[in-house]
Short mmCIF file of C-alpha atoms and ligand atoms in Angstrom, two decimals:
data_model
loop_
_atom_site.label_atom_id
_atom_site.label_comp_id
_atom_site.label_asym_id
_atom_site.label_seq_id
_atom_site.Cartn_x
_atom_site.Cartn_y
_atom_site.Cartn_z
CA UNK A 21 13.41 -3.05 27.02
CA UNK A 22 10.50 -1.72 29.03
CA UNK A 23 8.26 -3.90 31.14
CA UNK A 24 6.36 -6.46 29.11
CA UNK A 25 2.67 -5.83 29.73
CA UNK A 26 1.51 -7.48 26.54
CA UNK A 27 0.52 -10.88 27.86
CA UNK A 28 -3.14 -11.32 27.01
CA UNK A 29 -5.22 -11.36 30.15
CA UNK A 30 -8.07 -13.86 30.14
CA UNK A 31 -10.35 -10.89 29.83
CA UNK A 32 -9.85 -7.14 29.72
CA UNK A 33 -12.59 -4.83 30.95
CA UNK A 34 -12.43 -1.21 29.85
CA UNK A 35 -14.76 0.64 32.19
CA UNK A 36 -16.15 4.17 32.77
CA UNK A 37 -15.31 5.38 29.24
CA UNK A 38 -17.33 7.16 26.58
CA UNK A 39 -17.75 4.23 24.22
CA UNK A 40 -17.85 5.26 20.55
CA UNK A 41 -19.02 2.08 18.87
CA UNK A 42 -19.27 3.19 15.21
CA UNK A 43 -21.62 0.20 14.95
CA UNK A 44 -24.89 -0.04 12.98
CA UNK A 45 -26.75 1.99 15.60
CA UNK A 46 -23.93 4.55 15.83
CA UNK A 47 -24.23 4.30 19.60
CA UNK A 48 -22.10 6.48 21.89
CA UNK A 49 -22.41 5.30 25.50
CA UNK A 50 -21.27 7.49 28.38
CA UNK A 51 -19.86 5.50 31.29
CA UNK A 52 -19.89 2.38 29.14
CA UNK A 53 -17.93 -0.84 29.24
CA UNK A 54 -15.97 -2.71 26.58
CA UNK A 55 -14.95 -6.28 27.30
CA UNK A 56 -12.14 -7.95 25.38
CA UNK A 57 -11.92 -11.73 25.42
CA UNK A 58 -8.47 -12.53 24.09
CA UNK A 59 -8.26 -11.04 20.58
CA UNK A 60 -12.01 -10.37 20.23
CA UNK A 61 -14.51 -7.89 21.64
CA UNK A 62 -17.23 -9.72 23.56
CA UNK A 63 -19.20 -6.72 24.79
CA UNK A 64 -19.49 -2.99 24.11
CA UNK A 65 -22.26 -0.93 25.64
CA UNK A 66 -23.82 0.29 28.88
CA UNK A 67 -22.04 -0.90 32.01
CA UNK A 68 -25.26 -2.32 33.46
CA UNK A 69 -25.52 -4.84 30.61
CA UNK A 70 -21.91 -5.96 30.78
CA UNK A 71 -20.97 -9.45 31.92
CA UNK A 72 -19.79 -9.55 35.53
CA UNK A 73 -16.12 -9.38 36.40
CA UNK A 74 -14.24 -12.65 36.57
CA UNK A 75 -11.09 -13.72 38.39
CA UNK A 76 -7.94 -12.54 36.64
CA UNK A 77 -9.70 -9.86 34.61
CA UNK A 78 -7.51 -6.92 33.70
CA UNK A 79 -9.36 -3.65 34.31
CA UNK A 80 -8.61 -0.42 32.47
CA UNK A 81 -10.28 2.67 33.89
CA UNK A 82 -11.28 4.88 30.95
CA UNK A 83 -12.81 7.72 32.98
CA UNK A 84 -12.33 10.97 31.08
CA UNK A 85 -11.53 9.07 27.90
CA UNK A 86 -13.30 8.01 24.74
CA UNK A 87 -13.01 4.37 23.71
CA UNK A 88 -12.87 3.95 19.94
CA UNK A 89 -12.00 1.35 17.35
CA UNK A 90 -8.35 1.61 16.28
CA UNK A 91 -7.56 3.52 13.10
CA UNK A 92 -6.68 1.75 9.84
CA UNK A 93 -4.00 3.35 7.69
CA UNK A 94 -5.00 1.91 4.32
CA UNK A 95 -2.08 3.14 2.24
CA UNK A 96 1.27 3.06 3.96
CA UNK A 97 4.94 2.89 3.24
CA UNK A 98 7.53 2.43 5.93
CA UNK A 99 9.70 5.53 5.65
CA UNK A 100 13.46 5.90 5.84
CA UNK A 101 14.04 9.49 4.71
CA UNK A 102 11.32 11.85 5.92
CA UNK A 103 12.02 15.51 5.24
CA UNK A 104 15.07 14.86 3.08
CA UNK A 105 15.23 16.54 -0.36
CA UNK A 106 11.50 17.09 -0.34
CA UNK A 107 11.97 20.56 -1.76
CA UNK A 108 12.54 18.93 -5.18
CA UNK A 109 9.93 18.52 -7.93
CA UNK A 110 8.30 15.07 -7.74
CA UNK A 111 10.03 13.29 -10.61
CA UNK A 112 13.42 14.61 -9.58
CA UNK A 113 12.70 13.65 -5.98
CA UNK A 114 11.68 10.11 -6.97
CA UNK A 115 14.72 9.60 -9.17
CA UNK A 116 17.32 11.14 -6.86
CA UNK A 117 16.01 10.23 -3.40
CA UNK A 118 13.04 7.88 -3.13
CA UNK A 119 14.16 5.10 -5.47
CA UNK A 120 17.89 5.31 -4.65
CA UNK A 121 16.99 5.15 -0.94
CA UNK A 122 14.75 2.09 -1.18
CA UNK A 123 17.32 0.38 -3.42
CA UNK A 124 19.97 1.00 -0.74
CA UNK A 125 17.94 -0.63 2.05
CA UNK A 126 19.28 -3.65 3.83
CA UNK A 127 17.39 -5.78 6.35
CA UNK A 128 18.75 -3.80 9.29
CA UNK A 129 17.70 -0.43 7.84
CA UNK A 130 14.26 -1.73 6.84
CA UNK A 131 13.71 -3.21 10.30
CA UNK A 132 14.56 -0.04 12.24
CA UNK A 133 12.77 2.23 9.76
CA UNK A 134 9.68 0.05 10.07
CA UNK A 135 9.83 0.06 13.86
CA UNK A 136 10.13 3.87 13.92
CA UNK A 137 7.29 4.19 11.40
CA UNK A 138 5.01 1.80 13.27
CA UNK A 139 5.91 3.47 16.58
CA UNK A 140 4.62 6.83 15.38
CA UNK A 141 1.50 5.19 13.99
CA UNK A 142 0.70 3.27 17.16
CA UNK A 143 1.24 6.44 19.20
CA UNK A 144 -1.35 8.13 16.97
CA UNK A 145 -3.93 5.38 17.45
CA UNK A 146 -3.29 3.36 14.29
CA UNK A 147 -3.84 -0.35 14.81
CA UNK A 148 -3.55 -1.57 11.18
CA UNK A 149 -1.07 -0.60 8.46
CA UNK A 150 -1.32 -1.64 4.81
CA UNK A 151 2.40 -1.29 4.19
CA UNK A 152 3.95 -1.50 0.71
CA UNK A 153 7.73 -1.53 1.04
CA UNK A 154 10.76 -3.75 0.63
CA UNK A 155 12.41 -6.53 2.68
CA UNK A 156 9.15 -7.86 4.03
CA UNK A 157 10.72 -10.35 6.39
CA UNK A 158 12.41 -7.50 8.26
CA UNK A 159 9.14 -5.55 8.26
CA UNK A 160 7.28 -8.58 9.58
CA UNK A 161 9.77 -8.89 12.45
CA UNK A 162 9.21 -5.22 13.30
CA UNK A 163 5.41 -5.56 13.11
CA UNK A 164 5.44 -8.72 15.18
CA UNK A 165 7.64 -7.11 17.82
CA UNK A 166 5.76 -3.84 18.23
CA UNK A 167 2.38 -5.55 17.93
CA UNK A 168 0.76 -3.70 15.04
CA UNK A 169 -1.62 -5.46 12.62
CA UNK A 170 0.05 -5.34 9.22
CA UNK A 171 -0.59 -6.31 5.63
CA UNK A 172 2.81 -6.20 3.94
CA UNK A 173 3.48 -6.10 0.22
CA UNK A 174 6.51 -5.54 -1.96
CA UNK A 175 7.37 -2.75 -4.40
CA UNK A 176 7.08 -5.08 -7.41
CA UNK A 177 8.22 -3.59 -10.71
CA UNK A 178 9.72 -4.75 -14.01
CA UNK A 179 13.29 -6.05 -13.47
CA UNK A 180 15.10 -3.08 -15.02
CA UNK A 181 13.95 -0.86 -12.15
CA UNK A 182 15.94 -2.79 -9.54
CA UNK A 183 13.06 -3.13 -7.09
CA UNK A 184 11.13 -6.26 -6.05
CA UNK A 185 9.95 -9.31 -7.97
CA UNK A 186 7.09 -11.75 -7.69
CA UNK A 187 9.60 -14.25 -6.33
CA UNK A 188 10.46 -11.85 -3.49
CA UNK A 189 6.79 -11.84 -2.50
CA UNK A 190 6.49 -15.61 -2.83
CA UNK A 191 9.51 -16.04 -0.54
CA UNK A 192 8.23 -13.51 2.01
CA UNK A 193 4.80 -15.13 1.98
CA UNK A 194 6.32 -18.51 2.80
CA UNK A 195 8.15 -17.08 5.81
CA UNK A 196 6.08 -14.22 7.19
CA UNK A 197 2.43 -14.73 6.23
CA UNK A 198 0.33 -15.50 9.28
CA UNK A 199 2.98 -14.79 11.91
CA UNK A 200 2.06 -12.87 15.07
CA UNK A 201 -1.01 -15.09 15.62
CA UNK A 202 -2.21 -14.24 12.11
CA UNK A 203 -1.84 -10.52 12.70
CA UNK A 204 0.71 -10.17 9.90
CA UNK A 205 -0.16 -10.97 6.29
CA UNK A 206 1.82 -10.83 3.08
CA UNK A 207 0.04 -9.54 -0.01
CA UNK A 208 1.01 -8.68 -3.57
CA UNK A 209 2.01 -5.06 -4.25
CA UNK A 210 2.63 -3.38 -7.57
CA UNK A 211 4.69 -0.20 -7.33
CA UNK A 212 2.87 1.60 -10.15
CA UNK A 213 2.10 1.41 -13.84
CA UNK A 214 5.03 3.45 -15.19
CA UNK A 215 7.24 0.64 -13.81
CA UNK A 216 5.05 -2.33 -14.76
CA UNK A 217 4.23 -4.14 -17.99
CA UNK A 218 0.86 -5.72 -18.69
CA UNK A 219 2.54 -9.11 -18.42
CA UNK A 220 3.77 -8.31 -14.92
CA UNK A 221 0.30 -7.13 -13.89
CA UNK A 222 -1.27 -10.38 -15.12
CA UNK A 223 1.40 -12.46 -13.39
CA UNK A 224 0.92 -10.49 -10.16
CA UNK A 225 -2.81 -11.15 -10.26
CA UNK A 226 -2.14 -14.85 -10.82
CA UNK A 227 0.20 -14.92 -7.82
CA UNK A 228 -2.36 -13.16 -5.61
CA UNK A 229 -4.99 -15.72 -6.66
CA UNK A 230 -2.60 -18.60 -6.06
CA UNK A 231 -1.66 -17.37 -2.57
CA UNK A 232 -5.12 -16.09 -1.70
CA UNK A 233 -3.32 -12.82 -1.00
CA UNK A 234 -4.52 -9.24 -1.02
CA UNK A 235 -3.54 -6.86 -3.82
CA UNK A 236 -2.17 -3.35 -3.29
CA UNK A 237 -1.43 -0.95 -6.16
CA UNK A 238 -0.96 2.75 -6.84
CA UNK A 239 -3.34 3.98 -9.56
CA UNK A 240 -4.00 7.33 -11.23
CA UNK A 241 -1.93 9.23 -8.68
CA UNK A 242 -0.76 12.01 -11.00
CA UNK A 243 -1.57 13.42 -14.43
CA UNK A 244 1.96 12.41 -15.44
CA UNK A 245 1.11 8.78 -14.65
CA UNK A 246 -2.10 8.99 -16.69
CA UNK A 247 -0.19 10.48 -19.63
CA UNK A 248 2.47 7.76 -19.32
CA UNK A 249 -0.23 5.07 -19.38
CA UNK A 250 -1.99 6.58 -22.38
CA UNK A 251 1.32 6.76 -24.26
CA UNK A 252 2.43 3.21 -23.39
CA UNK A 253 -0.84 1.29 -23.33
CA UNK A 254 -3.31 3.53 -25.16
CA UNK A 255 -5.50 3.37 -22.08
CA UNK A 256 -5.76 5.04 -18.70
CA UNK A 257 -4.16 3.33 -15.65
CA UNK A 258 -7.33 1.90 -14.11
CA UNK A 259 -8.44 0.63 -17.55
CA UNK A 260 -5.12 -1.22 -17.89
CA UNK A 261 -5.44 -2.63 -14.37
CA UNK A 262 -8.98 -3.79 -15.15
CA UNK A 263 -7.92 -5.45 -18.42
CA UNK A 264 -5.16 -7.32 -16.57
CA UNK A 265 -7.56 -8.60 -13.92
CA UNK A 266 -5.98 -6.62 -11.10
CA UNK A 267 -9.15 -4.96 -9.80
CA UNK A 268 -11.50 -6.78 -7.45
CA UNK A 269 -12.77 -7.01 -3.88
CA UNK A 270 -9.33 -8.13 -2.68
CA UNK A 271 -7.64 -5.06 -4.20
CA UNK A 272 -6.79 -1.73 -2.58
CA UNK A 273 -6.04 0.98 -5.13
CA UNK A 274 -4.18 3.93 -3.66
CA UNK A 275 -4.67 7.59 -4.59
CA UNK A 276 -7.01 7.40 -7.62
CA UNK A 277 -6.78 11.18 -7.97
CA UNK A 278 -7.33 11.33 -11.72
CA UNK A 279 -10.16 8.87 -12.35
CA UNK A 280 -12.43 9.30 -15.37
CA UNK A 281 -16.14 8.53 -15.01
CA UNK A 282 -15.49 5.17 -16.71
CA UNK A 283 -12.70 4.37 -14.28
CA UNK A 284 -14.91 5.20 -11.29
CA UNK A 285 -17.42 2.78 -12.78
CA UNK A 286 -14.76 0.07 -13.13
CA UNK A 287 -13.75 0.51 -9.49
CA UNK A 288 -17.39 0.27 -8.37
CA UNK A 289 -18.30 -2.67 -10.63
CA UNK A 290 -15.32 -4.75 -9.50
CA UNK A 291 -15.72 -3.96 -5.77
CA UNK A 292 -12.23 -2.48 -5.65
CA UNK A 293 -11.45 -0.47 -2.51
CA UNK A 294 -9.78 2.94 -2.68
CA UNK A 295 -7.35 4.49 -0.23
CA UNK A 296 -7.79 8.26 -0.27
CA UNK A 297 -4.56 10.01 0.77
CA UNK A 298 -5.35 13.72 0.68
CA UNK A 299 -2.30 15.08 2.52
CA UNK A 300 0.14 13.24 0.26
CA UNK A 301 -1.77 14.25 -2.86
CA UNK A 302 -1.74 17.89 -1.76
CA UNK A 303 1.92 18.01 -0.71
CA UNK A 304 3.10 16.36 -3.91
CA UNK A 305 0.87 18.72 -5.90
CA UNK A 306 -0.90 15.78 -7.53
CA UNK A 307 -4.36 17.23 -7.16
CA UNK A 308 -7.60 16.45 -5.35
CA UNK A 309 -9.32 13.09 -5.79
CA UNK A 310 -12.97 12.94 -6.84
CA UNK A 311 -14.04 11.66 -3.44
CA UNK A 312 -17.71 12.73 -3.66
CA UNK A 313 -18.09 10.90 -6.99
CA UNK A 314 -16.34 7.78 -5.63
CA UNK A 315 -18.69 7.68 -2.65
CA UNK A 316 -21.74 8.35 -4.83
CA UNK A 317 -20.73 5.36 -6.97
CA UNK A 318 -20.78 3.15 -3.89
CA UNK A 319 -17.03 2.55 -3.72
CA UNK A 320 -15.64 1.62 -0.30
CA UNK A 321 -13.11 4.37 0.50
CA UNK A 322 -10.63 4.29 3.38
CA UNK A 323 -7.88 6.72 4.33
CA UNK A 324 -4.10 6.57 4.24
CA UNK A 325 -1.14 8.80 5.00
CA UNK A 326 0.89 7.25 2.10
CA UNK A 327 4.47 7.74 3.30
CA UNK A 328 6.18 10.02 5.76
CA UNK A 329 8.33 11.21 2.87
CA UNK A 330 5.20 12.54 1.15
CA UNK A 331 2.98 13.53 4.06
CA UNK A 332 5.65 13.93 6.77
CA UNK A 333 3.33 12.69 9.48
CA UNK A 334 1.70 9.35 10.14
CA UNK A 335 -0.99 11.05 12.21
CA UNK A 336 -4.31 9.79 10.85
CA UNK A 337 -6.18 12.48 12.79
CA UNK A 338 -4.54 14.98 10.45
CA UNK A 339 -5.47 12.83 7.46
CA UNK A 340 -9.09 12.73 8.67
CA UNK A 341 -9.26 16.49 8.98
CA UNK A 342 -7.81 17.15 5.53
CA UNK A 343 -10.04 14.43 4.01
CA UNK A 344 -12.96 16.57 5.06
CA UNK A 345 -11.86 20.17 4.64
CA UNK A 346 -10.06 19.77 1.32
CA UNK A 347 -13.21 18.74 -0.54
CA UNK A 348 -15.26 21.42 1.22
CA UNK A 349 -12.77 24.01 0.00
CA UNK A 350 -12.56 22.97 -3.65
CA UNK A 351 -16.30 22.25 -4.01
CA UNK A 352 -17.38 25.19 -1.85
CA UNK A 353 -19.71 22.77 -0.09
CA UNK A 354 -19.61 22.47 3.71
CA UNK A 355 -21.98 19.49 3.64
CA UNK A 356 -19.12 17.28 2.43
CA UNK A 357 -16.90 15.24 4.72
CA UNK A 358 -19.19 14.98 7.74
CA UNK A 359 -17.17 13.79 10.77
CA UNK A 360 -19.15 10.57 11.29
CA UNK A 361 -18.47 9.52 7.70
CA UNK A 362 -14.81 10.47 7.96
CA UNK A 363 -14.41 8.45 11.17
CA UNK A 364 -15.86 5.41 9.39
CA UNK A 365 -13.48 5.87 6.50
CA UNK A 366 -10.54 5.78 8.94
CA UNK A 367 -11.85 2.72 10.78
CA UNK A 368 -14.40 0.26 9.47
CA UNK A 369 -14.00 1.12 5.77
CA UNK A 370 -10.26 0.49 6.00
CA UNK A 371 -10.85 -2.77 7.83
CA UNK A 372 -13.38 -3.87 5.23
CA UNK A 373 -10.95 -3.04 2.43
CA UNK A 374 -8.46 -5.48 3.94
CA UNK A 375 -11.03 -8.17 4.70
CA UNK A 376 -10.58 -7.59 8.42
CA UNK A 377 -13.23 -7.59 11.13
CA UNK A 378 -11.89 -4.34 12.56
CA UNK A 379 -13.13 -0.78 12.95
CA UNK A 380 -16.15 -1.25 15.20
CA UNK A 381 -16.71 -1.84 18.87
CA UNK A 382 -19.16 -4.72 18.74
CA UNK A 383 -19.20 -8.35 19.85
CA UNK A 384 -17.20 -10.63 17.59
CA UNK A 385 -15.07 -7.84 16.15
CA UNK A 386 -11.31 -7.75 16.63
CA UNK A 387 -10.01 -6.26 19.88
CA UNK A 388 -8.28 -3.30 18.19
CA UNK A 389 -9.22 -0.44 20.50
CA UNK A 390 -7.87 3.00 21.38
CA UNK A 391 -8.46 5.29 24.33
CA UNK A 392 -8.54 9.00 23.59
CA UNK A 393 -7.92 11.44 26.43
CA UNK A 394 -10.78 13.94 26.50
CA UNK A 395 -9.54 15.83 29.55
CA UNK A 396 -7.32 18.46 27.93
CA UNK A 397 -8.17 21.73 26.16
CA UNK A 398 -8.17 19.97 22.77
CA UNK A 399 -11.64 18.64 23.62
CA UNK A 400 -13.06 21.71 25.40
CA UNK A 401 -15.89 22.53 25.39
CA UNK A 402 -17.56 19.14 25.26
CA UNK A 403 -21.12 18.53 26.35
CA UNK A 404 -21.07 15.09 27.91
CA UNK A 405 -22.57 12.51 25.59
CA UNK A 406 -23.10 14.92 22.69
CA UNK A 407 -22.19 12.66 19.79
CA UNK A 408 -21.91 15.23 17.02
CA UNK A 409 -19.68 17.51 19.09
CA UNK A 410 -17.43 14.59 20.03
CA UNK A 411 -17.18 13.47 16.39
CA UNK A 412 -16.40 17.05 15.36
CA UNK A 413 -13.59 17.28 17.91
CA UNK A 414 -12.15 13.92 16.85
CA UNK A 415 -11.99 14.93 13.18
CA UNK A 416 -11.42 18.69 13.28
CA UNK A 417 -9.77 19.45 16.63
CA UNK A 418 -7.72 16.43 17.63
CA UNK A 419 -4.28 15.25 16.72
CA UNK A 420 -2.60 11.95 17.44
CA UNK A 421 -1.21 13.09 20.78
CA UNK A 422 -4.72 12.68 22.24
CA UNK A 423 -4.35 8.89 22.08
CA UNK A 424 -3.55 7.55 25.54
CA UNK A 425 -3.78 3.79 25.02
CA UNK A 426 -3.57 1.53 21.98
CA UNK A 427 -4.74 -2.09 22.13
CA UNK A 428 -4.19 -4.42 19.18
CA UNK A 429 -5.45 -8.00 19.00
CA UNK A 430 -6.26 -7.71 22.69
CA UNK A 431 -2.73 -6.67 23.68
CA UNK A 432 -1.89 -3.28 25.18
CA UNK A 433 0.90 -1.93 22.97
CA UNK A 434 0.78 1.63 24.34
CA UNK A 435 -0.38 2.74 27.78
CA UNK A 436 -0.25 6.33 29.04
CA UNK A 437 1.53 7.21 25.75
CA UNK A 438 4.37 4.81 26.55
CA UNK A 439 5.03 1.98 24.10
CA UNK A 440 4.99 -1.28 26.03
CA UNK A 441 6.66 -3.57 23.50
CA UNK A 442 9.70 -1.65 22.30
CA UNK A 443 12.14 0.90 23.66
CA UNK A 444 11.09 4.06 21.83
CA UNK A 445 14.37 5.88 22.47
CA UNK A 446 16.39 2.98 21.07
CA UNK A 447 14.11 2.68 18.03
CA UNK A 448 14.51 6.38 17.19
CA UNK A 449 18.30 6.25 17.61
CA UNK A 450 18.61 3.13 15.45
CA UNK A 451 16.31 4.56 12.74
CA UNK A 452 18.50 7.67 12.62
CA UNK A 453 21.56 5.46 12.20
CA UNK A 454 19.80 3.47 9.47
CA UNK A 455 18.98 6.67 7.58
CA UNK A 456 22.63 7.75 7.63
CA UNK A 457 23.73 4.30 6.47
CA UNK A 458 21.26 4.33 3.59
CA UNK A 459 22.36 7.83 2.56
CA UNK A 460 25.92 6.54 2.48
CA UNK A 461 25.00 3.61 0.25
CA UNK A 462 22.68 5.43 -2.14
CA UNK A 463 23.65 5.49 -5.80
CA UNK A 464 22.19 8.70 -7.15
CA UNK A 465 22.03 9.32 -10.89
CA UNK A 466 23.64 12.61 -11.89
CA UNK A 467 20.44 13.77 -13.47
CA UNK A 468 16.90 12.51 -13.17
CA UNK A 469 16.24 10.33 -16.23
CA UNK A 470 12.87 11.98 -16.73
CA UNK A 471 14.02 15.56 -16.26
CA UNK A 472 17.29 15.20 -18.19
ZN1 ZN B 523 2.11 5.25 -1.97
#
C-alpha cells in the first residue's frame, strides 16, 4: 500500500488557486483560498478574507490550478466487463454478456471491479457515485477503502431473473448503510420495468419508505422498453412507476430517453430527479433524451456515465461535453448546453438529486473538492480570470486527466494523480483476474431469449 495521507488534518487550506465556486453568485476568484474544516468547507473566496492559518493546518498550494466542487456521477454501475462483446446488438448483449456476468459475480469479483471502477472515477474528479450493482457489502468495502462517496443500490428484479431481492437490500442496509463516517449509503434500486412487476415496484417503494432510503431506477431507456411496458401494463414506463408510487423527490430516474409530454409532467410534478446519460444512450443506439423539455419543465437533471460496459469511460468530462454538443447537433441550436449549466448538472444538480450538500464551494457544504491543472496545452489559451473561457475549456476541451487532486469528505484520496488510499497497480491486476474468473463462471444461454 502507498503512504496513508488520508488522516483528516484539523484544517486544510487550499491557497493560490482559481476558485470556481458554482455558488449563487457564480463567483470565480483568482488567487483565492478554500478552507476545509474536517468534512466541511468553512471558507471559499478571496485570500484576503480567509481566516488566518492555525497550528497544524495542512496547506495545499493550488497555483496554476482551478479549485472546483467534485463531480457527481448520478447514474453508475460498477463494471466487470468493459469492451467485451460490445459489438453485439443490445438485447443479445444483455442476454449473453451483461446478465450472465452480473449473475456470476462473487464478493471478491465485485470488490475488485468496484475498486477499479471507483479508481478511474476518482482519477477523473468524481467524488460521488450513485452505483446500482450487486453484492453491496463488497461494494461498500471498496468505497470505504478508496474514500469515494457512494449511494449503493441493488439490481432488484422479479425472482425468475436471478438477480437481487428486496431482502438483499434490507440485509445490505443493515450492514453497510452509514459506514465510512456516513459517506456510504444503501438505497433501493430497481433494475428496470421489463424485469419488474407492479407488485415488486410497490413493495420496493414501501421498503424505501421504511428505511428512509433513496430510490434508483432505470426508466424509458429504449423504445423496446416502452413497447414492453405498453404490452404488459397498458401504460408507459414512467406512468407505471408513478402509479406504483415510485416517483418522488427521493428518486433518481436514469436515462428517460423516451418520455412523453405527460411523463415529463409526472417527473416534474413529483420532484423526481433525472440522470441524463448521453454517451451510453448514443453508444447503445437508444436515442437522444428530451433534455431541453426536461429542463423547461423544471426537472432537476444531473449527469451519469451509466456503466463502463455501455460508455467505456467513467470520465465525466467526456459526459459533460456530449451532454452539450449532442443536443446542439440534433436541434441545430448552439444556444443549448451552455458550459455553466452543464457544470452545474455534473456537480450541484447531482448532489441535490441525492439529498447531499455537495457540488458547491461555499461554507457549510461538504468538503468534496478537486484541483484541475490549468498549466498544460489543454487549457491554452486562457485569459486569467475569464470565467466563460474557463467554463468552456472545462466542458469542451478538458478530459479527466486534467484532475490533479481529489478530496472527498475532507480527505485527500488522490494527489498529483496518485491514489493515496489504494495501490492502483494491484487494483488493476486484481480486477483483470476477477474479469477472467467471472468469464469462466458465466452461464450463457445458447441464444438470446428475446432474439431467438
Ligand atoms: Zn444503467
